């Protein structure tokens, strides 16, 4: 098959060869299921080395699972979750966190996909008033769904504000590796040290086959997690196969290399697109996504060659994602195809352009 | 490492080499996520070839997920689920089906883990009466958690009774391959032809790494499944890696070979245990489990060498499971170790035998 | 209208005149809603005088609400509730406690509708094991749905056992007044002093129009109740109208007089029925219910004159309930009507008796 | 007691004498519980006379219950509910509709508390896309929480748009009588004839003691309602006492007289407040509420004499509600007290005005 690379999502890519090798390497013998095996212990230790000893780590199947089980564990159904309107938990999880926990999702409109103390504060109403859902968790995404980043200082300030208001901070880190690369900081500096309470640590979008990590920075909150993980259908029996993948990702900085490459490819695409006439780049490029507005007719034609998502149906803004295995050739071919479609469109009689 | 095989569960085993190879074989290029890829289409076609064209097939992460999302899709929260008290959904899923759907789980005590029309009928009370949860689904396991089997005739009779009473029949087929081998019948004869409405088709316990199939035999019931799969955190992004495993399992009857071997090893163990003095075999052996009562003191000692579960804490009944990679040597070594522990126990002064 | 009294349920009766008067007495002026009014404060004080100072009292709409919100408040969705199979929460609430809390309801078969430490113990499996719902609340009914009673000693023993096993004890007191009369004890002796943790205190079945009380004997458990009461739709705006009813019920022992009369009428019915030929009394009479098996054909005929429920469709066991306004004449007329139907049936040709 | 009237909410008032009389009038004899009684039949017929024969009517305890059970009945957990951000179901029900149904609540910011087709359309994203909650119900309030009204034409247009987009329209009619009076139209013109699908018909805020009606204009949607009403703890046993109240309210246009008076008193207050110096009226007065901004220090002082709610903590906007038993004297005394506090504040040294 000679299918062009996709620019739709980092989960359209395959699995990194070292991750695949790790799966084969643990494929021998019998081990107790559900996490009571030596490979899982090793993987958890690797997380502790990165983030500090005083954490609790659990593996789950996917990002929606990590977000939902974490939130479910620390809330009661009368609580609410404050998050940006553009966040994955608000838009792309078919209501999973709310349905599992019973909580109300209070979404906040924000241009850049980021929350601030002021925005959080605007949702802090009716505290102690039984008629109103009680805010408990503030959920942010790093890097955000719009490709933006919280600086370490912004994270600290936001966490401080939340803790002062009895709110826990959850970070959806589906693309946390891309964020760490972009900010040139360690995971620990970005989470443990800024005051993050709960973390969904992404694996699948950075070269793994399946599996995410749910991490508690305040271990006393983690006691019930195992029950919710099971009840929420996120407990894998042959756990060693998730653990081995994480161990591979956290060995020799594979996570860094993958994210570094992915970010670099996005920068290349971003640079190349600036020379393309007839489109409008809409957001800065910090991590592995580029956003642009394309002429309406060009979109479906280009999608026949390269799959990607329309981000905003009303404005024709589209999103291009790069990944660990995107190549410079992929970028160049893609930009070429885009230019072709743009040229073809311009040469068409205007009458054809009305649909 | 030279760890002895486990007799605890078929999910303590690894992944069959052909399944692992299938994962490597699809590890190239980019494909659309969430099931809209050619590998998933192939796997679904293989299921249609086995079970008939008129089915809907969805892949999920695990057995609890398959059971729960299927039940969730076809019920409202005022419904109830009738199942044996010994069933996995009643005992081993931390309440997942009830918590996700809101339904009441009406469990029925039954010696052999099997439901009959009479037992189901005993739970059909208050139909149309708003004070009482309304029965909607009868869930059975094939083969059962106690290692027993429904005959094709029993399945037909039960399905007919249920349909006459407006009940859907769900089969938890976590070990459906072992059942098909034991009954010497096809999957289609056991499900499509007997009137099963919903099927959880197991993969992980028969040599896969992760992934189960949720199957509807009445496609009109399946329309909402995709939303519940997503909301219940069972939708995998890199779907090709589940699909490829199922394709491998359903190619050249790998499913049969694995289950055949597993059942044969259980028969061998069953035969060998009959010669062991000081234990009591408690159930017939039809598939890949053997149940026996062991002297209380022998259990923890043997568990230090071979991991297995105590099935009934009150009677000291234990369960031994075999799997696709259990060998004759494993059986012989295990029986030898058991005999050693039994001998050691008998030679001890009686006073020591009191705890 | 000259409709005969019903023997179906104590909620088929009207409202006691003193309760109605209390409603009129508070019907003046404006008061803050939702419980922050002086009448509610008075009613709560009356409960504290009866049960001790160290309790928290909340008013809700109905018995299902009291049971469900109490259970919801003290559990997480991975917990289970242990109760008799015949209990109201298991059979007659359309799954409300499980649907609201997500908990699994573990029902136990018991001849007399009562739990014992042994029966509770039989459900204590898989403690700490994440695959299994974790028992948290034991729910009993006093007097039970079968008209039986726990003695004070039985309550103490059961509560002690439960507390030793980290279980909370909830008492469904829909007919707690009838129980207190029958046991000739105070409410405090039956609840506070035996170790009950949570109590649904019934009003509607003892002469009120609407309203029940949800009571915590361990105030530290009550902190979240107000949020669950609101979310579970059990918070009344014009609260004074519930509070005034309870104040009336708890003034001059109206609760006692009503229940005393109701129990006495049941005793009279019980005595009279012993002289009726052709029926079989099936249970002892302690409170305000009498159970008997009637000839199948007699049931619908008698129901045309007097409404009552068939308790067991398989055995033709029926239940007769008396209430605060049942009179001796009502009893005598009812027994007369029963005798007439029995006589009519016996004089019919046998062929007619086949349906 | 000589407590001044409250301007906090129409539920701070008592019960209309004719409603109280109706309760006494049905307080005789025994009747089958849960709605199978002649008084309930009469009340339902009165609703059918008002709204048309082709409706289904159910009585529940309160407004949150009516809204929640209606929404629960017509949705699955993967659906979403679109409503104004200021709506009762979004702000004042502690998350009840979402927690009971599992649905996501998609709230829309709107100045006047009203939805338009354009605003609804802005939330119609990801239709058919399993990652996104699927819109199913549009919930509006008439009159709105901000005291505004949808015209009949606006209702028709909105209902048409919703039906064209496979959305059901729910009307929260907690103050529907005030709206009908203000629009000078019948209930039928406002609901049946505009295309409303589901209606919460308020009673408590218009002179009743407890009870609301949940009404389906498309009877085929109502089949499951009875089960959800029971499971959601909204089924009253002694139903005649809700039914009798509704019959009283719908007899001789008591509903109209109460709402007419309430609206008139608000108009009087509105007029009087326009002459008060030092406050700012913030919204037009259509029904029985008046909104105004008061000097910050005046609010708590006035609240010591007259209870009312601060509507917006950031702007010091307060809400005054009138009710069926507010008198002209109440208004005059209230305005007098307000003027006194305003004068007192102005005469204070400025330094005192800083908190």
PDB file of N, CA and C in Angstrom, chain B residues 45-83:
ATOM      1  N   UNK B  45     -15.558  -8.447   8.369  1.00  0.00           N
ATOM      2  CA  UNK B  45     -15.996  -9.410   7.363  1.00  0.00           C
ATOM      3  C   UNK B  45     -15.739 -10.850   7.812  1.00  0.00           C
ATOM      4  N   UNK B  46     -14.650 -11.056   8.485  1.00  0.00           N
ATOM      5  CA  UNK B  46     -14.367 -12.402   8.990  1.00  0.00           C
ATOM      6  C   UNK B  46     -15.428 -12.838   9.997  1.00  0.00           C
ATOM      7  N   UNK B  47     -15.866 -11.909  10.827  1.00  0.00           N
ATOM      8  CA  UNK B  47     -16.941 -12.240  11.769  1.00  0.00           C
ATOM      9  C   UNK B  47     -18.245 -12.533  11.011  1.00  0.00           C
ATOM     10  N   UNK B  48     -18.498 -11.786   9.958  1.00  0.00           N
ATOM     11  CA  UNK B  48     -19.732 -12.019   9.189  1.00  0.00           C
ATOM     12  C   UNK B  48     -19.686 -13.382   8.500  1.00  0.00           C
ATOM     13  N   UNK B  49     -18.494 -13.755   8.060  1.00  0.00           N
ATOM     14  CA  UNK B  49     -18.386 -15.079   7.446  1.00  0.00           C
ATOM     15  C   UNK B  49     -18.687 -16.179   8.457  1.00  0.00           C
ATOM     16  N   UNK B  50     -18.282 -15.949   9.678  1.00  0.00           N
ATOM     17  CA  UNK B  50     -18.496 -16.970  10.715  1.00  0.00           C
ATOM     18  C   UNK B  50     -19.939 -16.987  11.224  1.00  0.00           C
ATOM     19  N   UNK B  51     -20.533 -15.819  11.371  1.00  0.00           N
ATOM     20  CA  UNK B  51     -21.790 -15.714  12.133  1.00  0.00           C
ATOM     21  C   UNK B  51     -22.988 -15.322  11.277  1.00  0.00           C
ATOM     22  N   UNK B  52     -22.739 -14.957  10.041  1.00  0.00           N
ATOM     23  CA  UNK B  52     -23.841 -14.542   9.175  1.00  0.00           C
ATOM     24  C   UNK B  52     -23.723 -13.080   8.823  1.00  0.00           C
ATOM     25  N   UNK B  53     -24.318 -12.720   7.705  1.00  0.00           N
ATOM     26  CA  UNK B  53     -24.159 -11.347   7.206  1.00  0.00           C
ATOM     27  C   UNK B  53     -24.895 -10.330   8.053  1.00  0.00           C
ATOM     28  N   UNK B  54     -25.965 -10.782   8.658  1.00  0.00           N
ATOM     29  CA  UNK B  54     -26.880  -9.823   9.274  1.00  0.00           C
ATOM     30  C   UNK B  54     -26.505  -9.492  10.715  1.00  0.00           C
ATOM     31  N   UNK B  55     -25.246  -9.171  10.929  1.00  0.00           N
ATOM     32  CA  UNK B  55     -24.808  -8.826  12.285  1.00  0.00           C
ATOM     33  C   UNK B  55     -24.083  -7.484  12.262  1.00  0.00           C
ATOM     34  N   UNK B  56     -24.002  -6.863  13.433  1.00  0.00           N
ATOM     35  CA  UNK B  56     -23.180  -5.673  13.587  1.00  0.00           C
ATOM     36  C   UNK B  56     -22.068  -6.003  14.571  1.00  0.00           C
ATOM     37  N   UNK B  57     -20.859  -5.616  14.224  1.00  0.00           N
ATOM     38  CA  UNK B  57     -19.678  -5.965  15.022  1.00  0.00           C
ATOM     39  C   UNK B  57     -18.929  -4.697  15.423  1.00  0.00           C
ATOM     40  N   UNK B  58     -18.597  -4.596  16.686  1.00  0.00           N
ATOM     41  CA  UNK B  58     -17.809  -3.470  17.198  1.00  0.00           C
ATOM     42  C   UNK B  58     -16.699  -4.010  18.083  1.00  0.00           C
ATOM     43  N   UNK B  59     -15.552  -3.374  18.008  1.00  0.00           N
ATOM     44  CA  UNK B  59     -14.447  -3.806  18.862  1.00  0.00           C
ATOM     45  C   UNK B  59     -14.314  -2.892  20.061  1.00  0.00           C
ATOM     46  N   UNK B  60     -14.024  -3.495  21.186  1.00  0.00           N
ATOM     47  CA  UNK B  60     -13.837  -2.750  22.432  1.00  0.00           C
ATOM     48  C   UNK B  60     -12.574  -3.255  23.118  1.00  0.00           C
ATOM     49  N   UNK B  61     -12.260  -2.693  24.283  1.00  0.00           N
ATOM     50  CA  UNK B  61     -11.010  -3.030  24.941  1.00  0.00           C
ATOM     51  C   UNK B  61     -11.051  -4.365  25.686  1.00  0.00           C
ATOM     52  N   UNK B  62     -12.103  -4.551  26.493  1.00  0.00           N
ATOM     53  CA  UNK B  62     -12.075  -5.741  27.345  1.00  0.00           C
ATOM     54  C   UNK B  62     -13.471  -6.325  27.555  1.00  0.00           C
ATOM     55  N   UNK B  63     -13.506  -7.440  28.264  1.00  0.00           N
ATOM     56  CA  UNK B  63     -14.760  -8.164  28.413  1.00  0.00           C
ATOM     57  C   UNK B  63     -15.785  -7.403  29.221  1.00  0.00           C
ATOM     58  N   UNK B  64     -15.346  -6.765  30.298  1.00  0.00           N
ATOM     59  CA  UNK B  64     -16.268  -5.954  31.078  1.00  0.00           C
ATOM     60  C   UNK B  64     -16.848  -4.850  30.201  1.00  0.00           C
ATOM     61  N   UNK B  65     -16.016  -4.297  29.334  1.00  0.00           N
ATOM     62  CA  UNK B  65     -16.487  -3.278  28.409  1.00  0.00           C
ATOM     63  C   UNK B  65     -17.512  -3.819  27.431  1.00  0.00           C
ATOM     64  N   UNK B  66     -17.240  -4.977  26.851  1.00  0.00           N
ATOM     65  CA  UNK B  66     -18.179  -5.554  25.890  1.00  0.00           C
ATOM     66  C   UNK B  66     -19.524  -5.819  26.563  1.00  0.00           C
ATOM     67  N   UNK B  67     -19.484  -6.460  27.720  1.00  0.00           N
ATOM     68  CA  UNK B  67     -20.729  -6.755  28.435  1.00  0.00           C
ATOM     69  C   UNK B  67     -21.489  -5.473  28.768  1.00  0.00           C
ATOM     70  N   UNK B  68     -20.762  -4.511  29.299  1.00  0.00           N
ATOM     71  CA  UNK B  68     -21.412  -3.305  29.813  1.00  0.00           C
ATOM     72  C   UNK B  68     -21.976  -2.436  28.696  1.00  0.00           C
ATOM     73  N   UNK B  69     -21.222  -2.231  27.652  1.00  0.00           N
ATOM     74  CA  UNK B  69     -21.709  -1.343  26.585  1.00  0.00           C
ATOM     75  C   UNK B  69     -22.876  -2.004  25.848  1.00  0.00           C
ATOM     76  N   UNK B  70     -22.811  -3.308  25.654  1.00  0.00           N
ATOM     77  CA  UNK B  70     -23.951  -3.992  25.028  1.00  0.00           C
ATOM     78  C   UNK B  70     -25.202  -3.812  25.882  1.00  0.00           C
ATOM     79  N   UNK B  71     -25.088  -4.084  27.167  1.00  0.00           N
ATOM     80  CA  UNK B  71     -26.250  -3.983  28.053  1.00  0.00           C
ATOM     81  C   UNK B  71     -26.732  -2.536  28.126  1.00  0.00           C
ATOM     82  N   UNK B  72     -25.815  -1.613  28.231  1.00  0.00           N
ATOM     83  CA  UNK B  72     -26.165  -0.199  28.308  1.00  0.00           C
ATOM     84  C   UNK B  72     -26.961   0.227  27.078  1.00  0.00           C
ATOM     85  N   UNK B  73     -26.547  -0.266  25.925  1.00  0.00           N
ATOM     86  CA  UNK B  73     -27.174   0.164  24.670  1.00  0.00           C
ATOM     87  C   UNK B  73     -28.640  -0.263  24.581  1.00  0.00           C
ATOM     88  N   UNK B  74     -28.966  -1.425  25.097  1.00  0.00           N
ATOM     89  CA  UNK B  74     -30.321  -1.956  24.877  1.00  0.00           C
ATOM     90  C   UNK B  74     -31.254  -1.773  26.074  1.00  0.00           C
ATOM     91  N   UNK B  75     -30.804  -1.077  27.099  1.00  0.00           N
ATOM     92  CA  UNK B  75     -31.647  -0.912  28.289  1.00  0.00           C
ATOM     93  C   UNK B  75     -31.885   0.554  28.610  1.00  0.00           C
ATOM     94  N   UNK B  76     -32.878   0.805  29.460  1.00  0.00           N
ATOM     95  CA  UNK B  76     -33.047   2.082  30.149  1.00  0.00           C
ATOM     96  C   UNK B  76     -32.805   1.812  31.632  1.00  0.00           C
ATOM     97  N   UNK B  77     -32.622   2.857  32.411  1.00  0.00           N
ATOM     98  CA  UNK B  77     -32.212   2.652  33.803  1.00  0.00           C
ATOM     99  C   UNK B  77     -33.260   1.950  34.656  1.00  0.00           C
ATOM    100  N   UNK B  78     -34.515   1.900  34.199  1.00  0.00           N
ATOM    101  CA  UNK B  78     -35.544   1.220  34.995  1.00  0.00           C
ATOM    102  C   UNK B  78     -35.618  -0.268  34.672  1.00  0.00           C
ATOM    103  N   UNK B  79     -34.755  -0.736  33.803  1.00  0.00           N
ATOM    104  CA  UNK B  79     -34.755  -2.161  33.471  1.00  0.00           C
ATOM    105  C   UNK B  79     -33.924  -2.955  34.471  1.00  0.00           C
ATOM    106  N   UNK B  80     -34.074  -4.268  34.399  1.00  0.00           N
ATOM    107  CA  UNK B  80     -33.206  -5.137  35.175  1.00  0.00           C
ATOM    108  C   UNK B  80     -32.589  -6.183  34.264  1.00  0.00           C
ATOM    109  N   UNK B  81     -31.474  -6.731  34.747  1.00  0.00           N
ATOM    110  CA  UNK B  81     -30.700  -7.753  34.038  1.00  0.00           C
ATOM    111  C   UNK B  81     -30.771  -9.014  34.875  1.00  0.00           C
ATOM    112  N   UNK B  82     -31.199 -10.095  34.295  1.00  0.00           N
ATOM    113  CA  UNK B  82     -31.265 -11.358  35.020  1.00  0.00           C
ATOM    114  C   UNK B  82     -30.036 -12.182  34.652  1.00  0.00           C
ATOM    115  N   UNK B  83     -29.340 -12.692  35.660  1.00  0.00           N
ATOM    116  CA  UNK B  83     -28.113 -13.449  35.393  1.00  0.00           C
ATOM    117  C   UNK B  83     -27.866 -14.421  36.536  1.00  0.00           C
TER     118      UNK B  83
END
